[in-house]
Amino acid sequence: MQSVDRAVTVLEILAQHGEAGVTEIARRLDVHKSTAFRLLGVLENRGLVAQVKDRGKYCLGAGMLRLAGAAAVRLDISQEGVPVCRELADELGETVNIAVMDDDAAVNIMQARGTAAVAAQNWLGRRTPLHATSSGKVLLAHAAPALREGLLGRPLHRFTERTVTGTAELRAELAAVVKRGYGVTVEELEPGLAAVAAPVRAHDGQVMAAISASGPVYRLSADRLPGLAERMVAAGAELSRRMGYGF
């Protein structure tokens, strides 16, 4: 934990001063120069700091921009998603979530509950499996091929008797998600739970998130799912527009 604290302090020093040398960083950390140099080496290898050419000093690296950009995207979509989710939850009466991919899971970063879902569980902040949730299937279907194949190469956990765990079957379903524009799960994560999700695109057209509606199967019946899917696709398009897609 001490090393992590020191590494964060180094980043804060560079953010505050723009650049600093090993001697100055060692003094601020109250450590030997060799310790400061090793810390900087680790951060440099990860792209979080970079050496200023011909000056023997360090500054924040491009990796910080990547991390900051990812954080900004999540913050932006959370803010822009509030009115879309709230309107949709009020209209449908069901729980509406926005999820993003985080390594091998879908994480819900925004949630709105409808009147019919007052007793529904809280999904906010939860990591949910990509292969057993509607949002996860949307995110997985639109992921980079290498990432998708890497995830499909792992053993898939069976949560219910309806969970899709066969790689070939799941590949076919993911292809269908891309073709029809939405993902559906019925009792694949939990008995009695159904959900429909649609993609949300960033300004460059890449799928950055998924917006979903979930509820009990007796409300999200087979007769209701097609209309719900159409509504979710429209909501995904609206949120994509708010994120700059199509301009």
PDB file of C-alpha atoms in Angstrom:
ATOM      1  CA  MET A   1       0.000   0.000   0.000  1.00  0.00           C
ATOM      2  CA  GLN A   2       2.926   2.341   0.672  1.00  0.00           C
ATOM      3  CA  SER A   3       4.157   1.913  -2.909  1.00  0.00           C
ATOM      4  CA  VAL A   4       0.700   2.671  -4.271  1.00  0.00           C
ATOM      5  CA  ASP A   5       0.479   5.784  -2.110  1.00  0.00           C
ATOM      6  CA  ARG A   6       3.890   6.956  -3.310  1.00  0.00           C
ATOM      7  CA  ALA A   7       2.996   6.313  -6.956  1.00  0.00           C
ATOM      8  CA  VAL A   8      -0.182   8.370  -6.623  1.00  0.00           C
ATOM      9  CA  THR A   9       1.798  11.132  -4.922  1.00  0.00           C
ATOM     10  CA  VAL A  10       4.236  11.172  -7.858  1.00  0.00           C
ATOM     11  CA  LEU A  11       1.336  11.649 -10.267  1.00  0.00           C
ATOM     12  CA  GLU A  12      -0.074  14.433  -8.104  1.00  0.00           C
ATOM     13  CA  ILE A  13       3.318  16.180  -8.017  1.00  0.00           C
ATOM     14  CA  LEU A  14       3.599  16.062 -11.801  1.00  0.00           C
ATOM     15  CA  ALA A  15      -0.005  17.202 -12.243  1.00  0.00           C
ATOM     16  CA  GLN A  16       0.649  20.186  -9.975  1.00  0.00           C
ATOM     17  CA  HIS A  17       4.053  21.256 -11.301  1.00  0.00           C
ATOM     18  CA  GLY A  18       3.970  20.018 -14.886  1.00  0.00           C
ATOM     19  CA  GLU A  19       7.374  18.353 -14.596  1.00  0.00           C
ATOM     20  CA  ALA A  20       9.885  17.374 -11.921  1.00  0.00           C
ATOM     21  CA  GLY A  21      13.225  15.616 -11.611  1.00  0.00           C
ATOM     22  CA  VAL A  22      14.132  12.521  -9.646  1.00  0.00           C
ATOM     23  CA  THR A  23      15.814  14.561  -6.900  1.00  0.00           C
ATOM     24  CA  GLU A  24      12.784  16.763  -6.361  1.00  0.00           C
ATOM     25  CA  ILE A  25      10.394  13.815  -6.356  1.00  0.00           C
ATOM     26  CA  ALA A  26      12.589  11.905  -3.900  1.00  0.00           C
ATOM     27  CA  ARG A  27      12.624  14.932  -1.605  1.00  0.00           C
ATOM     28  CA  ARG A  28       8.846  15.324  -1.756  1.00  0.00           C
ATOM     29  CA  LEU A  29       8.365  11.628  -1.020  1.00  0.00           C
ATOM     30  CA  ASP A  30      11.083  11.614   1.640  1.00  0.00           C
ATOM     31  CA  VAL A  31      12.742   8.594   0.044  1.00  0.00           C
ATOM     32  CA  HIS A  32      16.138   7.799  -1.470  1.00  0.00           C
ATOM     33  CA  LYS A  33      16.659   8.768  -5.102  1.00  0.00           C
ATOM     34  CA  SER A  34      16.949   5.117  -6.096  1.00  0.00           C
ATOM     35  CA  THR A  35      13.454   4.463  -4.701  1.00  0.00           C
ATOM     36  CA  ALA A  36      12.025   7.428  -6.589  1.00  0.00           C
ATOM     37  CA  PHE A  37      13.765   6.276  -9.753  1.00  0.00           C
ATOM     38  CA  ARG A  38      12.247   2.781  -9.462  1.00  0.00           C
ATOM     39  CA  LEU A  39       8.770   4.263  -8.959  1.00  0.00           C
ATOM     40  CA  LEU A  40       9.175   6.471 -12.004  1.00  0.00           C
ATOM     41  CA  GLY A  41      10.408   3.488 -14.005  1.00  0.00           C
ATOM     42  CA  VAL A  42       7.261   1.490 -13.216  1.00  0.00           C
ATOM     43  CA  LEU A  43       5.003   4.445 -14.046  1.00  0.00           C
ATOM     44  CA  GLU A  44       6.932   5.090 -17.260  1.00  0.00           C
ATOM     45  CA  ASN A  45       6.557   1.462 -18.340  1.00  0.00           C
ATOM     46  CA  ARG A  46       2.782   1.816 -17.964  1.00  0.00           C
ATOM     47  CA  GLY A  47       2.761   5.078 -19.905  1.00  0.00           C
ATOM     48  CA  LEU A  48       1.592   7.113 -16.921  1.00  0.00           C
ATOM     49  CA  VAL A  49       4.721   9.305 -16.887  1.00  0.00           C
ATOM     50  CA  ALA A  50       7.243  10.219 -19.580  1.00  0.00           C
ATOM     51  CA  GLN A  51      10.720  11.710 -19.607  1.00  0.00           C
ATOM     52  CA  VAL A  52      11.141  15.229 -20.914  1.00  0.00           C
ATOM     53  CA  LYS A  53      13.765  14.974 -23.623  1.00  0.00           C
ATOM     54  CA  ASP A  54      17.208  16.415 -22.812  1.00  0.00           C
ATOM     55  CA  ARG A  55      16.030  17.788 -19.466  1.00  0.00           C
ATOM     56  CA  GLY A  56      16.256  14.816 -17.152  1.00  0.00           C
ATOM     57  CA  LYS A  57      12.779  15.482 -15.819  1.00  0.00           C
ATOM     58  CA  TYR A  58       9.448  13.685 -15.913  1.00  0.00           C
ATOM     59  CA  CYS A  59       5.925  14.732 -16.856  1.00  0.00           C
ATOM     60  CA  LEU A  60       2.558  12.979 -17.031  1.00  0.00           C
ATOM     61  CA  GLY A  61       2.377  10.474 -19.886  1.00  0.00           C
ATOM     62  CA  ALA A  62      -0.213   9.707 -22.535  1.00  0.00           C
ATOM     63  CA  GLY A  63      -1.550   6.865 -20.409  1.00  0.00           C
ATOM     64  CA  MET A  64      -3.050   9.436 -18.066  1.00  0.00           C
ATOM     65  CA  LEU A  65      -5.014  10.869 -20.972  1.00  0.00           C
ATOM     66  CA  ARG A  66      -6.384   7.413 -21.720  1.00  0.00           C
ATOM     67  CA  LEU A  67      -7.516   6.928 -18.126  1.00  0.00           C
ATOM     68  CA  ALA A  68      -8.911  10.450 -17.868  1.00  0.00           C
ATOM     69  CA  GLY A  69     -10.743  10.006 -21.150  1.00  0.00           C
ATOM     70  CA  ALA A  70     -12.354   6.778 -20.010  1.00  0.00           C
ATOM     71  CA  ALA A  71     -13.456   8.417 -16.755  1.00  0.00           C
ATOM     72  CA  ALA A  72     -14.827  11.428 -18.634  1.00  0.00           C
ATOM     73  CA  VAL A  73     -16.816   9.194 -20.977  1.00  0.00           C
ATOM     74  CA  ARG A  74     -18.439   7.390 -18.043  1.00  0.00           C
ATOM     75  CA  LEU A  75     -19.212  10.680 -16.353  1.00  0.00           C
ATOM     76  CA  ASP A  76     -20.682  12.163 -19.533  1.00  0.00           C
ATOM     77  CA  ILE A  77     -22.907   9.207 -20.313  1.00  0.00           C
ATOM     78  CA  SER A  78     -24.103   9.056 -16.711  1.00  0.00           C
ATOM     79  CA  GLN A  79     -25.130  12.705 -16.911  1.00  0.00           C
ATOM     80  CA  GLU A  80     -26.655  12.517 -20.385  1.00  0.00           C
ATOM     81  CA  GLY A  81     -28.404   9.270 -19.529  1.00  0.00           C
ATOM     82  CA  VAL A  82     -30.376  10.637 -16.588  1.00  0.00           C
ATOM     83  CA  PRO A  83     -33.308  12.142 -18.553  1.00  0.00           C
ATOM     84  CA  VAL A  84     -33.384   9.247 -21.027  1.00  0.00           C
ATOM     85  CA  CYS A  85     -33.459   6.598 -18.292  1.00  0.00           C
ATOM     86  CA  ARG A  86     -35.932   8.504 -16.156  1.00  0.00           C
ATOM     87  CA  GLU A  87     -38.378   9.011 -19.031  1.00  0.00           C
ATOM     88  CA  LEU A  88     -38.062   5.389 -20.078  1.00  0.00           C
ATOM     89  CA  ALA A  89     -38.527   4.045 -16.542  1.00  0.00           C
ATOM     90  CA  ASP A  90     -41.625   6.197 -16.055  1.00  0.00           C
ATOM     91  CA  GLU A  91     -43.031   5.085 -19.397  1.00  0.00           C
ATOM     92  CA  LEU A  92     -42.345   1.371 -18.997  1.00  0.00           C
ATOM     93  CA  GLY A  93     -42.667   1.061 -15.240  1.00  0.00           C
ATOM     94  CA  GLU A  94     -39.523  -1.101 -15.220  1.00  0.00           C
ATOM     95  CA  THR A  95     -35.929  -0.694 -14.062  1.00  0.00           C
ATOM     96  CA  VAL A  96     -33.691   0.944 -16.677  1.00  0.00           C
ATOM     97  CA  ASN A  97     -29.891   0.715 -16.542  1.00  0.00           C
ATOM     98  CA  ILE A  98     -26.896   1.952 -18.494  1.00  0.00           C
ATOM     99  CA  ALA A  99     -23.937  -0.437 -18.467  1.00  0.00           C
ATOM    100  CA  VAL A 100     -20.376  -0.248 -19.760  1.00  0.00           C
ATOM    101  CA  MET A 101     -17.824  -3.003 -20.264  1.00  0.00           C
ATOM    102  CA  ASP A 102     -15.181  -3.398 -17.580  1.00  0.00           C
ATOM    103  CA  ASP A 103     -12.739  -6.185 -18.434  1.00  0.00           C
ATOM    104  CA  ASP A 104     -14.866  -9.343 -18.425  1.00  0.00           C
ATOM    105  CA  ALA A 105     -18.071  -7.849 -16.993  1.00  0.00           C
ATOM    106  CA  ALA A 106     -20.787  -5.294 -17.622  1.00  0.00           C
ATOM    107  CA  VAL A 107     -20.992  -2.631 -14.912  1.00  0.00           C
ATOM    108  CA  ASN A 108     -24.178  -0.637 -14.369  1.00  0.00           C
ATOM    109  CA  ILE A 109     -23.284   3.044 -13.980  1.00  0.00           C
ATOM    110  CA  MET A 110     -26.777   4.589 -14.134  1.00  0.00           C
ATOM    111  CA  GLN A 111     -30.162   3.335 -12.971  1.00  0.00           C
ATOM    112  CA  ALA A 112     -33.755   4.559 -12.884  1.00  0.00           C
ATOM    113  CA  ARG A 113     -36.658   2.620 -11.415  1.00  0.00           C
ATOM    114  CA  GLY A 114     -40.211   2.673 -12.710  1.00  0.00           C
ATOM    115  CA  THR A 115     -43.351   2.544 -10.618  1.00  0.00           C
ATOM    116  CA  ALA A 116     -43.794  -1.180 -11.199  1.00  0.00           C
ATOM    117  CA  ALA A 117     -40.220  -1.866 -10.118  1.00  0.00           C
ATOM    118  CA  VAL A 118     -40.278  -0.336  -6.623  1.00  0.00           C
ATOM    119  CA  ALA A 119     -39.317  -3.663  -5.091  1.00  0.00           C
ATOM    120  CA  ALA A 120     -36.686  -4.514  -7.705  1.00  0.00           C
ATOM    121  CA  GLN A 121     -33.135  -5.072  -6.615  1.00  0.00           C
ATOM    122  CA  ASN A 122     -30.488  -2.403  -7.020  1.00  0.00           C
ATOM    123  CA  TRP A 123     -28.180  -3.083  -9.994  1.00  0.00           C
ATOM    124  CA  LEU A 124     -26.188   0.156  -9.718  1.00  0.00           C
ATOM    125  CA  GLY A 125     -22.456  -0.492  -9.543  1.00  0.00           C
ATOM    126  CA  ARG A 126     -22.863  -4.251  -9.909  1.00  0.00           C
ATOM    127  CA  ARG A 127     -20.566  -6.270 -12.160  1.00  0.00           C
ATOM    128  CA  THR A 128     -22.728  -8.623 -14.188  1.00  0.00           C
ATOM    129  CA  PRO A 129     -21.658 -11.413 -16.584  1.00  0.00           C
ATOM    130  CA  LEU A 130     -21.419 -10.508 -20.255  1.00  0.00           C
ATOM    131  CA  HIS A 131     -22.854 -13.796 -21.533  1.00  0.00           C
ATOM    132  CA  ALA A 132     -25.899 -13.918 -19.233  1.00  0.00           C
ATOM    133  CA  THR A 133     -27.264 -10.345 -19.381  1.00  0.00           C
ATOM    134  CA  SER A 134     -28.856  -8.349 -22.181  1.00  0.00           C
ATOM    135  CA  SER A 135     -26.443  -5.436 -21.727  1.00  0.00           C
ATOM    136  CA  GLY A 136     -23.501  -7.801 -21.560  1.00  0.00           C
ATOM    137  CA  LYS A 137     -24.495  -9.481 -24.818  1.00  0.00           C
ATOM    138  CA  VAL A 138     -24.764  -6.112 -26.563  1.00  0.00           C
ATOM    139  CA  LEU A 139     -21.349  -5.041 -25.285  1.00  0.00           C
ATOM    140  CA  LEU A 140     -19.771  -8.394 -26.107  1.00  0.00           C
ATOM    141  CA  ALA A 141     -21.324  -8.496 -29.574  1.00  0.00           C
ATOM    142  CA  HIS A 142     -19.805  -5.114 -30.439  1.00  0.00           C
ATOM    143  CA  ALA A 143     -16.436  -5.636 -28.718  1.00  0.00           C
ATOM    144  CA  ALA A 144     -13.192  -5.828 -30.675  1.00  0.00           C
ATOM    145  CA  PRO A 145     -12.908  -9.323 -32.230  1.00  0.00           C
ATOM    146  CA  ALA A 146      -9.726 -10.210 -30.352  1.00  0.00           C
ATOM    147  CA  LEU A 147     -11.279  -9.208 -27.022  1.00  0.00           C
ATOM    148  CA  ARG A 148     -14.520 -11.031 -27.773  1.00  0.00           C
ATOM    149  CA  GLU A 149     -12.755 -14.232 -28.803  1.00  0.00           C
ATOM    150  CA  GLY A 150     -10.550 -14.069 -25.734  1.00  0.00           C
ATOM    151  CA  LEU A 151     -13.595 -13.867 -23.479  1.00  0.00           C
ATOM    152  CA  LEU A 152     -15.411 -16.605 -25.388  1.00  0.00           C
ATOM    153  CA  GLY A 153     -12.396 -18.844 -24.943  1.00  0.00           C
ATOM    154  CA  ARG A 154     -12.917 -18.933 -21.193  1.00  0.00           C
ATOM    155  CA  PRO A 155     -15.308 -21.302 -19.379  1.00  0.00           C
ATOM    156  CA  LEU A 156     -18.750 -19.694 -19.155  1.00  0.00           C
ATOM    157  CA  HIS A 157     -20.532 -20.000 -15.811  1.00  0.00           C
ATOM    158  CA  ARG A 158     -24.050 -21.410 -15.794  1.00  0.00           C
ATOM    159  CA  PHE A 159     -26.342 -19.327 -13.555  1.00  0.00           C
ATOM    160  CA  THR A 160     -29.627 -21.027 -14.489  1.00  0.00           C
ATOM    161  CA  GLU A 161     -30.702 -23.872 -16.736  1.00  0.00           C
ATOM    162  CA  ARG A 162     -31.314 -21.284 -19.478  1.00  0.00           C
ATOM    163  CA  THR A 163     -27.853 -19.695 -19.382  1.00  0.00           C
ATOM    164  CA  VAL A 164     -26.081 -20.000 -22.737  1.00  0.00           C
ATOM    165  CA  THR A 165     -22.673 -21.558 -22.069  1.00  0.00           C
ATOM    166  CA  GLY A 166     -21.878 -23.163 -25.423  1.00  0.00           C
ATOM    167  CA  THR A 167     -19.367 -21.068 -27.382  1.00  0.00           C
ATOM    168  CA  ALA A 168     -20.874 -21.811 -30.809  1.00  0.00           C
ATOM    169  CA  GLU A 169     -24.402 -21.054 -29.600  1.00  0.00           C
ATOM    170  CA  LEU A 170     -23.290 -17.824 -27.954  1.00  0.00           C
ATOM    171  CA  ARG A 171     -21.391 -16.713 -31.077  1.00  0.00           C
ATOM    172  CA  ALA A 172     -24.555 -17.218 -33.123  1.00  0.00           C
ATOM    173  CA  GLU A 173     -26.589 -15.232 -30.626  1.00  0.00           C
ATOM    174  CA  LEU A 174     -24.073 -12.377 -30.594  1.00  0.00           C
ATOM    175  CA  ALA A 175     -24.247 -12.234 -34.396  1.00  0.00           C
ATOM    176  CA  ALA A 176     -28.035 -11.980 -34.084  1.00  0.00           C
ATOM    177  CA  VAL A 177     -27.652  -9.137 -31.559  1.00  0.00           C
ATOM    178  CA  VAL A 178     -25.645  -7.140 -34.108  1.00  0.00           C
ATOM    179  CA  LYS A 179     -28.081  -7.912 -36.937  1.00  0.00           C
ATOM    180  CA  ARG A 180     -31.313  -7.042 -35.125  1.00  0.00           C
ATOM    181  CA  GLY A 181     -29.869  -4.218 -33.017  1.00  0.00           C
ATOM    182  CA  TYR A 182     -30.672  -5.420 -29.500  1.00  0.00           C
ATOM    183  CA  GLY A 183     -30.018  -8.189 -26.975  1.00  0.00           C
ATOM    184  CA  VAL A 184     -32.493 -10.227 -24.923  1.00  0.00           C
ATOM    185  CA  THR A 185     -32.160 -12.498 -21.925  1.00  0.00           C
ATOM    186  CA  VAL A 186     -34.955 -14.492 -20.328  1.00  0.00           C
ATOM    187  CA  GLU A 187     -34.101 -16.187 -17.026  1.00  0.00           C
ATOM    188  CA  GLU A 188     -30.432 -16.560 -17.990  1.00  0.00           C
ATOM    189  CA  LEU A 189     -28.990 -14.718 -14.981  1.00  0.00           C
ATOM    190  CA  GLU A 190     -31.759 -15.292 -12.446  1.00  0.00           C
ATOM    191  CA  PRO A 191     -34.982 -17.330 -12.546  1.00  0.00           C
ATOM    192  CA  GLY A 192     -37.941 -15.064 -13.248  1.00  0.00           C
ATOM    193  CA  LEU A 193     -35.873 -12.162 -14.646  1.00  0.00           C
ATOM    194  CA  ALA A 194     -36.006 -10.892 -18.228  1.00  0.00           C
ATOM    195  CA  ALA A 195     -34.260  -7.948 -19.889  1.00  0.00           C
ATOM    196  CA  VAL A 196     -33.798  -6.194 -23.229  1.00  0.00           C
ATOM    197  CA  ALA A 197     -30.842  -3.939 -24.113  1.00  0.00           C
ATOM    198  CA  ALA A 198     -29.747  -1.779 -27.038  1.00  0.00           C
ATOM    199  CA  PRO A 199     -26.360  -0.272 -27.907  1.00  0.00           C
ATOM    200  CA  VAL A 200     -25.292   3.304 -27.199  1.00  0.00           C
ATOM    201  CA  ARG A 201     -22.729   4.715 -29.616  1.00  0.00           C
ATOM    202  CA  ALA A 202     -20.041   7.342 -29.111  1.00  0.00           C
ATOM    203  CA  HIS A 203     -19.434  10.170 -31.580  1.00  0.00           C
ATOM    204  CA  ASP A 204     -17.206   7.904 -33.693  1.00  0.00           C
ATOM    205  CA  GLY A 205     -19.854   5.200 -33.998  1.00  0.00           C
ATOM    206  CA  GLN A 206     -18.208   2.766 -31.585  1.00  0.00           C
ATOM    207  CA  VAL A 207     -20.528   1.100 -29.067  1.00  0.00           C
ATOM    208  CA  MET A 208     -19.628   2.598 -25.702  1.00  0.00           C
ATOM    209  CA  ALA A 209     -22.490   1.362 -23.519  1.00  0.00           C
ATOM    210  CA  ALA A 210     -25.784  -0.487 -23.446  1.00  0.00           C
ATOM    211  CA  ILE A 211     -29.150   0.719 -22.152  1.00  0.00           C
ATOM    212  CA  SER A 212     -31.484  -1.938 -20.798  1.00  0.00           C
ATOM    213  CA  ALA A 213     -34.875  -2.467 -19.228  1.00  0.00           C
ATOM    214  CA  SER A 214     -35.405  -5.417 -16.896  1.00  0.00           C
ATOM    215  CA  GLY A 215     -38.248  -6.899 -14.912  1.00  0.00           C
ATOM    216  CA  PRO A 216     -40.056 -10.100 -13.998  1.00  0.00           C
ATOM    217  CA  VAL A 217     -40.980 -12.467 -16.820  1.00  0.00           C
ATOM    218  CA  TYR A 218     -44.683 -12.211 -16.011  1.00  0.00           C
ATOM    219  CA  ARG A 219     -44.513  -8.530 -17.003  1.00  0.00           C
ATOM    220  CA  LEU A 220     -41.848  -8.848 -19.705  1.00  0.00           C
ATOM    221  CA  SER A 221     -43.694 -11.633 -21.476  1.00  0.00           C
ATOM    222  CA  ALA A 222     -42.975 -12.984 -24.954  1.00  0.00           C
ATOM    223  CA  ASP A 223     -45.796 -10.820 -26.331  1.00  0.00           C
ATOM    224  CA  ARG A 224     -44.330  -7.654 -24.807  1.00  0.00           C
ATOM    225  CA  LEU A 225     -40.656  -8.210 -25.663  1.00  0.00           C
ATOM    226  CA  PRO A 226     -40.780  -7.136 -29.355  1.00  0.00           C
ATOM    227  CA  GLY A 227     -42.374  -3.779 -28.522  1.00  0.00           C
ATOM    228  CA  LEU A 228     -39.990  -3.302 -25.622  1.00  0.00           C
ATOM    229  CA  ALA A 229     -37.031  -4.051 -27.874  1.00  0.00           C
ATOM    230  CA  GLU A 230     -38.196  -1.419 -30.354  1.00  0.00           C
ATOM    231  CA  ARG A 231     -38.466   1.125 -27.550  1.00  0.00           C
ATOM    232  CA  MET A 232     -35.000   0.274 -26.222  1.00  0.00           C
ATOM    233  CA  VAL A 233     -33.459   0.683 -29.678  1.00  0.00           C
ATOM    234  CA  ALA A 234     -35.057   4.127 -29.905  1.00  0.00           C
ATOM    235  CA  ALA A 235     -33.729   5.033 -26.443  1.00  0.00           C
ATOM    236  CA  GLY A 236     -30.256   3.829 -27.420  1.00  0.00           C
ATOM    237  CA  ALA A 237     -30.401   5.989 -30.543  1.00  0.00           C
ATOM    238  CA  GLU A 238     -31.474   9.017 -28.493  1.00  0.00           C
ATOM    239  CA  LEU A 239     -28.667   8.569 -25.991  1.00  0.00           C
ATOM    240  CA  SER A 240     -26.213   8.025 -28.867  1.00  0.00           C
ATOM    241  CA  ARG A 241     -27.341  11.330 -30.334  1.00  0.00           C
ATOM    242  CA  ARG A 242     -26.742  13.012 -26.990  1.00  0.00           C
ATOM    243  CA  MET A 243     -23.219  11.550 -27.004  1.00  0.00           C
ATOM    244  CA  GLY A 244     -22.538  13.127 -30.404  1.00  0.00           C
ATOM    245  CA  TYR A 245     -23.260  10.248 -32.758  1.00  0.00           C
ATOM    246  CA  GLY A 246     -24.763  11.239 -36.093  1.00  0.00           C
ATOM    247  CA  PHE A 247     -23.554  14.845 -36.109  1.00  0.00           C
TER     248      PHE A 247
END
